[in-house]
CSV table of N, CA and C in Angstrom, one decimal:
chain,number,residue,atom,x,y,z
A,1154,UNK,N,99.9,88.7,107.6
A,1154,UNK,CA,99.0,87.5,107.2
A,1154,UNK,C,100.1,86.3,107.4
A,1155,UNK,N,99.5,85.2,107.7
A,1155,UNK,CA,100.3,83.9,108.0
A,1155,UNK,C,100.6,83.4,106.5
A,1156,UNK,N,101.8,83.0,106.3
A,1156,UNK,CA,102.3,82.4,104.9
A,1156,UNK,C,101.5,81.1,104.9
A,1157,UNK,N,101.0,81.0,103.6
A,1157,UNK,CA,100.3,79.5,103.3
A,1157,UNK,C,101.3,78.6,102.7
A,1158,UNK,N,101.3,77.4,103.2
A,1158,UNK,CA,102.1,76.4,102.8
A,1158,UNK,C,101.3,75.4,101.9
A,1159,UNK,N,101.2,75.7,100.6
A,1159,UNK,CA,100.3,74.8,99.8
A,1159,UNK,C,100.9,74.5,98.5
A,1160,UNK,N,100.4,73.7,97.7
A,1160,UNK,CA,100.8,73.4,96.4
A,1160,UNK,C,100.5,74.6,95.5
A,1161,UNK,N,99.7,75.4,95.9
A,1161,UNK,CA,99.2,76.5,95.0
A,1161,UNK,C,100.4,77.7,95.1
A,1162,UNK,N,101.3,77.7,96.1
A,1162,UNK,CA,102.1,78.7,96.3
A,1162,UNK,C,103.0,79.0,95.1
A,1163,UNK,N,103.2,80.1,94.8
A,1163,UNK,CA,104.0,80.5,93.5
A,1163,UNK,C,105.4,79.8,93.4
A,1164,UNK,N,105.9,79.4,94.7
A,1164,UNK,CA,107.3,78.9,94.6
A,1164,UNK,C,107.1,77.4,93.9
A,1165,UNK,N,106.0,76.8,93.9
A,1165,UNK,CA,105.8,75.6,93.1
A,1165,UNK,C,105.5,75.7,91.6
A,1166,UNK,N,105.4,76.9,91.2
A,1166,UNK,CA,105.0,77.1,89.8
A,1166,UNK,C,106.1,77.2,88.7
A,1167,UNK,N,107.3,77.7,89.3
A,1167,UNK,CA,108.3,78.0,88.4
A,1167,UNK,C,109.3,76.8,88.4
A,1168,UNK,N,109.6,76.3,87.2
A,1168,UNK,CA,110.4,75.1,87.0
A,1168,UNK,C,111.7,75.5,86.3
A,1169,UNK,N,111.6,76.6,85.4
A,1169,UNK,CA,113.0,76.7,84.6
A,1169,UNK,C,113.2,78.2,84.9
A,1170,UNK,N,114.5,78.4,84.8
A,1170,UNK,CA,114.9,79.9,84.8
A,1170,UNK,C,114.8,80.4,83.6
A,1171,UNK,N,114.0,81.6,83.4
A,1171,UNK,CA,113.8,82.3,82.2
A,1171,UNK,C,115.0,82.8,81.4
A,1172,UNK,N,116.1,83.0,82.1
A,1172,UNK,CA,117.3,83.6,81.7
A,1172,UNK,C,118.3,82.4,81.1
A,1173,UNK,N,118.6,81.4,81.8
A,1173,UNK,CA,119.6,80.3,81.4
A,1173,UNK,C,118.9,79.0,81.0
A,1174,UNK,N,117.6,78.8,81.5
A,1174,UNK,CA,116.8,77.7,81.1
A,1174,UNK,C,117.0,76.5,81.9
A,1175,UNK,N,117.8,76.7,83.0
A,1175,UNK,CA,118.2,75.5,83.8
A,1175,UNK,C,116.9,75.1,84.6
A,1176,UNK,N,116.6,73.8,84.7
A,1176,UNK,CA,115.5,73.3,85.4
A,1176,UNK,C,115.7,72.9,86.8
A,1177,UNK,N,114.6,73.3,87.6
A,1177,UNK,CA,114.7,73.1,89.2
A,1177,UNK,C,116.0,73.7,89.8
A,1178,UNK,N,116.4,74.9,89.2
A,1178,UNK,CA,117.6,75.5,89.8
A,1178,UNK,C,117.3,76.7,90.8
A,1179,UNK,N,115.9,76.9,91.2
A,1179,UNK,CA,115.7,78.0,91.9
A,1179,UNK,C,115.8,77.8,93.3
A,1180,UNK,N,116.3,78.8,94.2
A,1180,UNK,CA,116.5,78.7,95.6
A,1180,UNK,C,115.5,79.9,95.9
A,1181,UNK,N,114.4,79.6,96.7
A,1181,UNK,CA,113.5,80.6,97.2
A,1181,UNK,C,113.7,80.9,98.5
A,1182,UNK,N,113.6,82.1,98.9
A,1182,UNK,CA,114.0,82.7,100.2
A,1182,UNK,C,112.7,82.6,101.3
A,1183,UNK,N,111.6,82.0,100.9
A,1183,UNK,CA,110.5,81.8,101.6
A,1183,UNK,C,109.6,83.2,101.7
A,1184,UNK,N,110.1,84.1,101.0
A,1184,UNK,CA,109.3,85.5,101.1
A,1184,UNK,C,109.0,85.8,99.7
A,1185,UNK,N,110.1,86.4,99.0
A,1185,UNK,CA,109.7,87.0,97.5
A,1185,UNK,C,110.8,86.8,96.5
A,1186,UNK,N,112.0,86.3,96.9
A,1186,UNK,CA,113.2,86.2,95.9
A,1186,UNK,C,113.4,84.6,95.4
A,1187,UNK,N,113.3,84.6,94.2
A,1187,UNK,CA,113.8,83.3,93.6
A,1187,UNK,C,115.4,83.6,93.1
A,1188,UNK,N,116.3,82.7,93.4
A,1188,UNK,CA,117.7,83.0,92.7
A,1188,UNK,C,117.9,81.7,92.1
A,1189,UNK,N,118.3,81.8,90.9
A,1189,UNK,CA,118.9,80.6,90.0
A,1189,UNK,C,120.4,80.3,90.5
A,1190,UNK,N,120.5,78.9,91.0
A,1190,UNK,CA,121.6,78.4,91.4
A,1190,UNK,C,122.6,78.3,90.3
A,1191,UNK,N,122.3,78.3,89.1
A,1191,UNK,CA,123.4,78.1,88.0
A,1191,UNK,C,123.8,79.5,87.5
A,1192,UNK,N,122.9,80.4,87.1
A,1192,UNK,CA,123.2,81.7,86.5
A,1192,UNK,C,123.4,82.8,87.7
A,1193,UNK,N,122.8,82.6,88.8
A,1193,UNK,CA,122.9,83.5,89.9
A,1193,UNK,C,121.9,84.8,89.6
A,1194,UNK,N,120.9,84.7,88.6
A,1194,UNK,CA,120.0,85.7,88.5
A,1194,UNK,C,118.9,85.6,89.6
A,1195,UNK,N,118.4,86.8,90.0
A,1195,UNK,CA,117.3,86.9,91.0
A,1195,UNK,C,116.0,87.4,90.3
A,1196,UNK,N,114.9,86.8,90.8
A,1196,UNK,CA,113.7,87.2,90.2
A,1196,UNK,C,112.7,87.4,91.6
A,1197,UNK,N,112.0,88.4,91.5
A,1197,UNK,CA,111.3,88.7,92.6
A,1197,UNK,C,109.6,88.5,92.5
A,1198,UNK,N,109.1,88.1,93.4
A,1198,UNK,CA,107.6,88.0,93.4
A,1198,UNK,C,106.9,88.9,94.3
A,1199,UNK,N,106.5,90.0,93.7
A,1199,UNK,CA,105.9,91.1,94.5
A,1199,UNK,C,104.3,90.9,94.3
A,1200,UNK,N,103.8,91.6,95.4
A,1200,UNK,CA,102.0,91.3,95.2
A,1200,UNK,C,101.5,92.1,94.0
A,1201,UNK,N,100.5,91.5,93.4
A,1201,UNK,CA,99.6,92.2,92.4
A,1201,UNK,C,98.9,93.2,93.1
A,1202,UNK,N,98.5,94.3,92.5
A,1202,UNK,CA,97.7,95.3,93.1
A,1202,UNK,C,96.3,95.2,92.7
A,1203,UNK,N,95.4,95.4,93.7
A,1203,UNK,CA,93.8,95.1,93.4
A,1203,UNK,C,93.3,96.2,94.3
A,1204,UNK,N,92.0,96.6,93.8
A,1204,UNK,CA,91.3,97.7,94.6
A,1204,UNK,C,89.9,97.3,94.8
A,1205,UNK,N,89.3,98.0,95.7
A,1205,UNK,CA,88.0,97.8,96.0
A,1205,UNK,C,87.3,99.0,96.6
A,1206,UNK,N,86.0,99.1,96.5
A,1206,UNK,CA,85.2,100.3,96.8
A,1206,UNK,C,84.2,100.0,97.8
A,1207,UNK,N,84.1,100.7,98.8
A,1207,UNK,CA,82.9,100.5,99.7
A,1207,UNK,C,82.3,101.9,99.5
A,1208,UNK,N,81.0,101.6,99.0
A,1208,UNK,CA,80.0,102.6,98.6
A,1208,UNK,C,79.0,102.6,99.6
A,1209,UNK,N,78.7,103.8,100.3
A,1209,UNK,CA,77.4,103.7,101.2
A,1209,UNK,C,76.5,104.8,100.6
A,1210,UNK,N,75.2,104.3,100.5
A,1210,UNK,CA,74.2,104.9,100.0
A,1210,UNK,C,72.8,104.9,101.0
A,1211,UNK,N,71.9,105.7,100.8
A,1211,UNK,CA,70.8,105.7,101.7
A,1211,UNK,C,70.0,104.3,101.9
A,1212,UNK,N,70.3,103.5,100.8
A,1212,UNK,CA,69.7,102.1,100.8
A,1212,UNK,C,70.7,101.1,101.3
A,1213,UNK,N,71.8,101.5,101.8
A,1213,UNK,CA,72.9,100.5,102.3
A,1213,UNK,C,74.2,100.6,101.5
A,1214,UNK,N,75.2,99.7,101.9
A,1214,UNK,CA,76.3,99.6,101.3
A,1214,UNK,C,76.1,98.7,100.0
A,1215,UNK,N,76.9,99.1,99.0
A,1215,UNK,CA,76.8,98.2,97.7
A,1215,UNK,C,77.8,97.2,97.7
A,1216,UNK,N,77.2,96.1,97.4
A,1216,UNK,CA,78.1,94.8,97.3
A,1216,UNK,C,77.8,94.1,96.0
A,1217,UNK,N,78.7,93.2,95.5
A,1217,UNK,CA,78.4,92.4,94.3
A,1217,UNK,C,78.6,91.0,94.7
A,1218,UNK,N,77.7,90.1,94.0
A,1218,UNK,CA,77.8,88.6,94.2
A,1218,UNK,C,78.8,88.3,92.9
A,1219,UNK,N,79.8,87.5,93.3
A,1219,UNK,CA,80.7,87.1,92.5
A,1219,UNK,C,80.3,86.2,91.3
A,1220,UNK,N,80.4,86.4,90.0
A,1220,UNK,CA,80.0,85.7,88.9
A,1220,UNK,C,80.8,84.5,88.6
A,1221,UNK,N,82.0,84.6,88.9
A,1221,UNK,CA,83.0,83.5,88.5
A,1221,UNK,C,83.8,83.1,89.8
A,1222,UNK,N,84.6,82.0,89.6
A,1222,UNK,CA,85.6,81.6,90.7
A,1222,UNK,C,86.7,82.4,90.5
A,1223,UNK,N,87.6,82.5,91.6
A,1223,UNK,CA,87.4,81.9,92.9
A,1223,UNK,C,86.2,82.5,93.7
A,1224,UNK,N,85.7,81.8,94.5
A,1224,UNK,CA,84.5,82.1,95.3
A,1224,UNK,C,83.3,82.6,94.6
A,1225,UNK,N,83.0,82.0,93.6
A,1225,UNK,CA,81.7,82.3,92.8
A,1225,UNK,C,80.4,82.2,93.8
A,1226,UNK,N,79.7,83.3,93.6
A,1226,UNK,CA,78.4,83.5,94.5
A,1226,UNK,C,78.8,84.0,96.0
A,1227,UNK,N,80.0,84.2,96.1
A,1227,UNK,CA,80.2,84.9,97.5
A,1227,UNK,C,80.1,86.5,97.3
A,1228,UNK,N,80.2,87.2,98.3
A,1228,UNK,CA,80.0,88.6,98.5
A,1228,UNK,C,81.5,89.4,98.2
A,1229,UNK,N,81.4,90.4,97.5
A,1229,UNK,CA,82.6,91.3,97.3
A,1229,UNK,C,82.1,92.6,97.3
A,1230,UNK,N,83.2,93.6,97.3
A,1230,UNK,CA,82.9,95.0,97.0
A,1230,UNK,C,83.2,95.2,95.5
A,1231,UNK,N,82.7,96.2,94.8
A,1231,UNK,CA,83.0,96.5,93.4
A,1231,UNK,C,84.5,96.8,93.3
A,1232,UNK,N,85.1,96.1,92.6
A,1232,UNK,CA,86.6,96.2,92.4
A,1232,UNK,C,87.3,95.1,91.7
A,1233,UNK,N,88.7,95.1,91.7
A,1233,UNK,CA,89.4,94.1,90.9
A,1233,UNK,C,90.8,94.4,90.8
A,1234,UNK,N,91.5,93.7,89.8
A,1234,UNK,CA,92.9,93.9,89.7
A,1234,UNK,C,93.2,95.3,88.8
A,1235,UNK,N,94.3,95.9,89.2
A,1235,UNK,CA,94.8,97.1,88.4
A,1235,UNK,C,95.4,96.6,87.2
A,1236,UNK,N,95.2,97.5,86.2
A,1236,UNK,CA,95.8,97.3,84.9
A,1236,UNK,C,97.2,97.9,84.9
A,1237,UNK,N,98.1,97.5,83.9
A,1237,UNK,CA,99.3,98.0,83.8
A,1237,UNK,C,99.1,99.5,83.4
A,1238,UNK,N,100.1,100.4,84.0
A,1238,UNK,CA,100.0,101.7,83.8
A,1238,UNK,C,98.7,102.6,84.1
A,1239,UNK,N,98.0,101.9,85.0
A,1239,UNK,CA,96.8,102.6,85.5
A,1239,UNK,C,97.0,102.8,87.0
A,1240,UNK,N,96.6,104.0,87.5
A,1240,UNK,CA,96.8,104.2,88.9
A,1240,UNK,C,95.6,103.5,89.6
A,1241,UNK,N,95.9,103.3,90.9
A,1241,UNK,CA,94.9,102.4,91.6
A,1241,UNK,C,93.6,103.2,91.7
A,1242,UNK,N,93.7,104.5,91.9
A,1242,UNK,CA,92.2,105.1,91.7
A,1242,UNK,C,91.6,105.1,90.4
A,1243,UNK,N,92.2,105.2,89.4
A,1243,UNK,CA,91.6,104.9,88.1
A,1243,UNK,C,91.0,103.5,88.0
A,1244,UNK,N,91.8,102.5,88.6
A,1244,UNK,CA,91.4,101.2,88.6
A,1244,UNK,C,90.2,101.0,89.3
A,1245,UNK,N,90.2,101.7,90.5
A,1245,UNK,CA,89.0,101.6,91.5
A,1245,UNK,C,87.6,102.0,90.6
A,1246,UNK,N,87.9,103.2,90.2
A,1246,UNK,CA,86.7,103.8,89.3
A,1246,UNK,C,86.4,102.8,88.1
A,1247,UNK,N,87.3,102.4,87.5
A,1247,UNK,CA,86.9,101.6,86.3
A,1247,UNK,C,86.2,100.3,86.7
A,1248,UNK,N,86.8,99.6,87.6
A,1248,UNK,CA,86.3,98.4,88.0
A,1248,UNK,C,84.7,98.6,88.7
A,1249,UNK,N,84.6,99.6,89.3
A,1249,UNK,CA,83.1,99.8,89.9
A,1249,UNK,C,82.3,100.0,88.7
A,1250,UNK,N,82.6,100.8,87.6
A,1250,UNK,CA,81.8,101.1,86.5
A,1250,UNK,C,81.5,99.8,85.7
A,1251,UNK,N,82.6,99.0,85.5
A,1251,UNK,CA,82.5,97.7,84.8
A,1251,UNK,C,81.5,96.7,85.6
A,1252,UNK,N,81.5,96.7,86.9
A,1252,UNK,CA,80.8,95.7,87.6
A,1252,UNK,C,79.2,96.1,88.0
A,1253,UNK,N,79.1,97.5,88.0
A,1253,UNK,CA,77.8,98.1,88.5
A,1253,UNK,C,77.2,99.1,87.6
A,1254,UNK,N,77.9,99.7,86.7
A,1254,UNK,CA,77.4,100.9,85.9
A,1254,UNK,C,77.6,102.0,86.6
A,1255,UNK,N,78.0,102.1,87.9
A,1255,UNK,CA,78.1,103.3,88.7
A,1255,UNK,C,79.5,103.9,88.3
A,1256,UNK,N,79.3,105.2,87.9
A,1256,UNK,CA,80.4,106.1,87.7
A,1256,UNK,C,80.8,106.8,89.1
A,1257,UNK,N,81.9,106.5,89.7
A,1257,UNK,CA,82.3,107.2,90.8
A,1257,UNK,C,83.1,108.5,90.4
A,1258,UNK,N,82.8,109.4,91.0
A,1258,UNK,CA,83.7,110.6,90.8
A,1258,UNK,C,84.7,110.9,91.9
A,1259,UNK,N,84.2,110.8,93.2
A,1259,UNK,CA,85.1,111.1,94.4
A,1259,UNK,C,85.1,109.9,95.2
A,1260,UNK,N,86.4,109.4,95.2
A,1260,UNK,CA,86.7,108.3,96.2
A,1260,UNK,C,87.8,108.8,97.1
A,1261,UNK,N,87.7,108.2,98.3
A,1261,UNK,CA,88.7,108.5,99.3
A,1261,UNK,C,89.3,107.3,99.8
A,1262,UNK,N,90.6,107.3,100.0
A,1262,UNK,CA,91.5,106.0,100.6
A,1262,UNK,C,91.0,105.7,101.9
A,1263,UNK,N,90.7,104.5,102.0
A,1263,UNK,CA,90.3,103.9,103.3
A,1263,UNK,C,91.3,103.2,104.0
A,1264,UNK,N,91.9,102.0,103.4
A,1264,UNK,CA,92.8,101.1,104.0
A,1264,UNK,C,93.5,100.1,103.2
A,1265,UNK,N,94.4,99.4,103.5
A,1265,UNK,CA,94.8,98.5,102.5
A,1265,UNK,C,95.1,97.0,103.3
A,1266,UNK,N,95.0,96.0,102.7
A,1266,UNK,CA,95.0,94.6,103.3
A,1266,UNK,C,95.8,93.7,102.3
A,1267,UNK,N,96.4,92.6,102.8
A,1267,UNK,CA,97.1,91.5,101.9
A,1267,UNK,C,96.1,90.5,101.8
A,1268,UNK,N,96.1,89.7,100.7
A,1268,UNK,CA,95.3,88.9,100.3
A,1268,UNK,C,96.0,87.6,99.6
A,1269,UNK,N,95.4,86.5,99.7
A,1269,UNK,CA,95.8,85.3,98.9
A,1269,UNK,C,94.7,85.0,97.9
A,1270,UNK,N,95.1,85.0,96.6
A,1270,UNK,CA,93.9,85.0,95.5
A,1270,UNK,C,94.3,83.7,94.8
A,1271,UNK,N,93.7,82.6,95.0
A,1271,UNK,CA,93.9,81.4,94.2
A,1271,UNK,C,93.1,81.4,93.0
A,1272,UNK,N,93.7,81.3,91.9
A,1272,UNK,CA,93.1,81.1,90.5
A,1272,UNK,C,93.8,80.2,89.7
A,1273,UNK,N,93.0,79.3,89.1
A,1273,UNK,CA,93.6,78.2,88.3
A,1273,UNK,C,94.7,77.6,88.8
A,1274,UNK,N,94.6,77.3,90.0
A,1274,UNK,CA,95.7,76.3,90.8
A,1274,UNK,C,96.9,77.2,91.1
A,1275,UNK,N,96.9,78.6,90.9
A,1275,UNK,CA,98.2,79.3,91.3
A,1275,UNK,C,97.7,80.4,92.4
A,1276,UNK,N,98.6,80.5,93.3
A,1276,UNK,CA,98.2,81.4,94.4
A,1276,UNK,C,98.9,82.8,94.1
A,1277,UNK,N,98.2,83.9,93.9
A,1277,UNK,CA,98.7,85.2,93.7
A,1277,UNK,C,98.7,86.0,95.1
A,1278,UNK,N,99.8,86.4,95.5
A,1278,UNK,CA,99.7,87.3,96.6
A,1278,UNK,C,99.3,88.7,96.0
A,1279,UNK,N,98.3,89.3,96.9
A,1279,UNK,CA,97.8,90.5,96.4
A,1279,UNK,C,98.0,91.7,97.5
A,1280,UNK,N,98.0,92.9,97.1
A,1280,UNK,CA,97.9,94.0,98.0
A,1280,UNK,C,96.6,94.7,97.6
A,1281,UNK,N,95.6,94.6,98.4
A,1281,UNK,CA,94.3,95.1,98.1
A,1281,UNK,C,94.2,96.5,98.8
A,1282,UNK,N,93.9,97.5,98.0
A,1282,UNK,CA,93.7,98.9,98.4
A,1282,UNK,C,92.1,99.3,98.3
A,1283,UNK,N,91.6,99.6,99.4
A,1283,UNK,CA,90.3,100.0,99.4
A,1283,UNK,C,89.9,101.5,99.5
A,1284,UNK,N,89.1,102.0,98.8
A,1284,UNK,CA,88.5,103.3,98.9
A,1284,UNK,C,87.0,103.3,99.4
A,1285,UNK,N,86.5,104.5,99.8
A,1285,UNK,CA,85.2,104.6,100.2
A,1285,UNK,C,84.6,105.8,99.5
A,1286,UNK,N,83.3,105.8,99.2
A,1286,UNK,CA,82.6,106.9,98.8
A,1286,UNK,C,81.1,106.8,99.6
A,1287,UNK,N,80.6,108.1,99.9
A,1287,UNK,CA,79.4,108.3,100.5
A,1287,UNK,C,78.5,109.0,99.5
A,1288,UNK,N,77.5,108.4,99.0
A,1288,UNK,CA,76.4,109.0,98.2
A,1288,UNK,C,75.2,109.2,98.9
A,1289,UNK,N,74.6,110.6,98.5
A,1289,UNK,CA,73.4,110.9,99.2
A,1289,UNK,C,72.1,110.6,98.5
A,1290,UNK,N,72.3,109.6,97.5
A,1290,UNK,CA,71.3,109.2,96.7
A,1290,UNK,C,71.4,107.6,96.4
A,1291,UNK,N,70.4,107.0,96.0
A,1291,UNK,CA,70.6,105.7,95.6
A,1291,UNK,C,70.7,105.5,94.2
A,1292,UNK,N,72.0,105.0,93.7
A,1292,UNK,CA,72.2,105.1,92.3
A,1292,UNK,C,71.5,103.9,91.4
A,1293,UNK,N,71.3,104.1,90.2
A,1293,UNK,CA,70.9,102.9,89.4
A,1293,UNK,C,72.0,102.1,89.2
A,1294,UNK,N,71.9,100.8,89.4
A,1294,UNK,CA,73.1,100.0,89.2
A,1294,UNK,C,72.7,98.6,88.4
A,1295,UNK,N,73.6,98.0,87.6
A,1295,UNK,CA,73.2,96.9,87.0
A,1295,UNK,C,74.4,96.0,87.0
A,1296,UNK,N,74.3,94.7,87.3
A,1296,UNK,CA,75.3,93.8,87.2
A,1296,UNK,C,76.1,93.4,86.0
A,1297,UNK,N,77.2,93.7,85.8
A,1297,UNK,CA,78.0,93.5,84.7
A,1297,UNK,C,79.3,92.8,84.9
A,1298,UNK,N,79.9,92.5,83.8
A,1298,UNK,CA,81.4,92.1,83.9
A,1298,UNK,C,81.5,90.8,84.9
A,1299,UNK,N,82.2,90.9,86.0
A,1299,UNK,CA,82.4,89.9,87.0
A,1299,UNK,C,81.4,89.7,88.0
A,1300,UNK,N,80.3,90.6,88.0
A,1300,UNK,CA,79.3,90.6,88.9
A,1300,UNK,C,78.1,90.0,88.5
A,1301,UNK,N,77.6,88.9,89.4
A,1301,UNK,CA,76.4,88.2,89.1
A,1301,UNK,C,75.2,89.1,89.4
A,1302,UNK,N,75.2,89.7,90.6
A,1302,UNK,CA,74.3,90.7,91.1
A,1302,UNK,C,74.7,91.8,91.9
A,1303,UNK,N,74.1,92.9,91.9
A,1303,UNK,CA,74.6,94.0,92.7
A,1303,UNK,C,73.5,94.2,93.8
A,1304,UNK,N,73.9,94.4,95.1
A,1304,UNK,CA,73.0,94.2,96.2
A,1304,UNK,C,73.4,95.6,97.1
A,1305,UNK,N,72.3,96.0,97.7
A,1305,UNK,CA,72.3,97.2,98.8
A,1305,UNK,C,72.1,96.4,100.0
A,1306,UNK,N,73.0,96.5,101.0
A,1306,UNK,CA,72.8,95.8,102.2
A,1306,UNK,C,73.0,96.8,103.5
A,1307,UNK,N,72.1,96.9,104.3
A,1307,UNK,CA,72.3,97.9,105.4
A,1307,UNK,C,73.4,97.3,106.3
A,1308,UNK,N,74.0,98.3,107.1
A,1308,UNK,CA,75.1,97.8,108.0
A,1308,UNK,C,74.8,96.7,108.8
A,1309,UNK,N,73.7,96.8,109.5
A,1309,UNK,CA,73.2,95.8,110.5
A,1309,UNK,C,72.9,94.4,109.8
A,1310,UNK,N,72.7,94.4,108.6
A,1310,UNK,CA,72.4,93.2,107.9
A,1310,UNK,C,73.4,92.3,107.2
A,1311,UNK,N,74.7,93.0,107.3
A,1311,UNK,CA,75.8,92.3,106.5
A,1311,UNK,C,76.2,91.1,107.3
A,1312,UNK,N,76.3,89.9,106.4
A,1312,UNK,CA,76.8,88.7,107.0
A,1312,UNK,C,78.2,88.4,106.5
A,1313,UNK,N,79.1,88.5,107.5
A,1313,UNK,CA,80.5,88.6,107.0
A,1313,UNK,C,80.8,87.1,106.7
A,1314,UNK,N,80.2,86.0,107.0
A,1314,UNK,CA,80.5,84.8,106.7
A,1314,UNK,C,80.2,84.5,105.0
A,1315,UNK,N,79.6,85.4,104.4
A,1315,UNK,CA,79.3,85.4,103.1
A,1315,UNK,C,80.4,86.1,102.1
A,1316,UNK,N,81.4,86.6,102.7
A,1316,UNK,CA,82.4,87.3,102.0
A,1316,UNK,C,83.4,86.4,101.4
A,1317,UNK,N,83.8,86.8,100.1
A,1317,UNK,CA,84.7,85.9,99.4
A,1317,UNK,C,86.2,86.1,99.9
A,1318,UNK,N,86.6,87.3,100.3
A,1318,UNK,CA,88.0,87.6,100.8
A,1318,UNK,C,88.0,88.2,102.0
A,1319,UNK,N,89.1,87.8,102.9
A,1319,UNK,CA,89.4,88.3,104.3
A,1319,UNK,C,89.6,89.9,104.0
A,1320,UNK,N,90.4,90.2,103.0
A,1320,UNK,CA,90.8,91.5,102.9
A,1320,UNK,C,89.5,92.6,102.8
A,1321,UNK,N,88.6,92.2,102.0
A,1321,UNK,CA,87.6,93.0,102.0
A,1321,UNK,C,86.6,92.9,103.1
A,1322,UNK,N,86.5,91.9,103.8
A,1322,UNK,CA,85.8,91.7,105.0
A,1322,UNK,C,86.4,92.6,106.3
A,1323,UNK,N,87.8,92.7,106.3
A,1323,UNK,CA,88.6,93.6,107.1
A,1323,UNK,C,88.3,95.0,106.8
A,1324,UNK,N,88.3,95.3,105.6
A,1324,UNK,CA,88.1,96.7,105.1
A,1324,UNK,C,86.7,97.1,105.5
A,1325,UNK,N,85.7,96.3,105.3
A,1325,UNK,CA,84.1,96.7,105.7
A,1325,UNK,C,84.1,96.9,107.1
A,1326,UNK,N,84.7,96.1,107.9
A,1326,UNK,CA,84.7,96.3,109.4
A,1326,UNK,C,85.5,97.4,109.8
A,1327,UNK,N,86.4,97.7,109.2
A,1327,UNK,CA,87.2,99.0,109.5
A,1327,UNK,C,86.3,100.1,109.2
A,1328,UNK,N,85.6,100.3,108.0
A,1328,UNK,CA,84.7,101.3,107.5
A,1328,UNK,C,83.7,101.5,108.5
A,1329,UNK,N,83.0,100.4,108.9
A,1329,UNK,CA,81.8,100.5,109.7
A,1329,UNK,C,82.3,100.9,111.2
A,1330,UNK,N,83.5,100.6,111.7
A,1330,UNK,CA,83.9,101.0,112.9
A,1330,UNK,C,84.4,102.6,113.0
A,1331,UNK,N,84.7,103.2,111.9
A,1331,UNK,CA,85.2,104.4,111.8
A,1331,UNK,C,84.4,105.4,111.1
A,1332,UNK,N,83.3,105.0,110.5
A,1332,UNK,CA,82.5,106.0,109.7
A,1332,UNK,C,81.0,105.8,110.0
């Protein structure tokens, strides 16, 4: 993924060293390391982990319409950020249940993609890990949590221009091309 050069980038958010308190002392290596020029401490900016579920049913793939910014009203897959001390598989199942009411038992790793998630003026770099599940029934679902609406969309009817995030769009295309 091409690096974004914008005011939301994390390198513009840190002003003070948390160890020595020096203002504007950070030297950023343009990738992930901040180093304080006064105390020589290093701080690392690693991607946040997020997950998504591509769920196929006889009625189509399950998508959610986003309830909140960023990208309110755009399409996504049931998923979200991983909680501390939670495996990505646990996160994927929890997020799916929170957004749709669907309890997934068996999920399979599909792919991973990088993403830029801009929230409240700060750009978070994420590593989005996608799982898939094929159901032989149409589950009862209900929009909850971060989902405005739950939709079943047939493969041939997917409008990729309506997706909130490139990482999910790539994962869905990968799924369709391979399954």
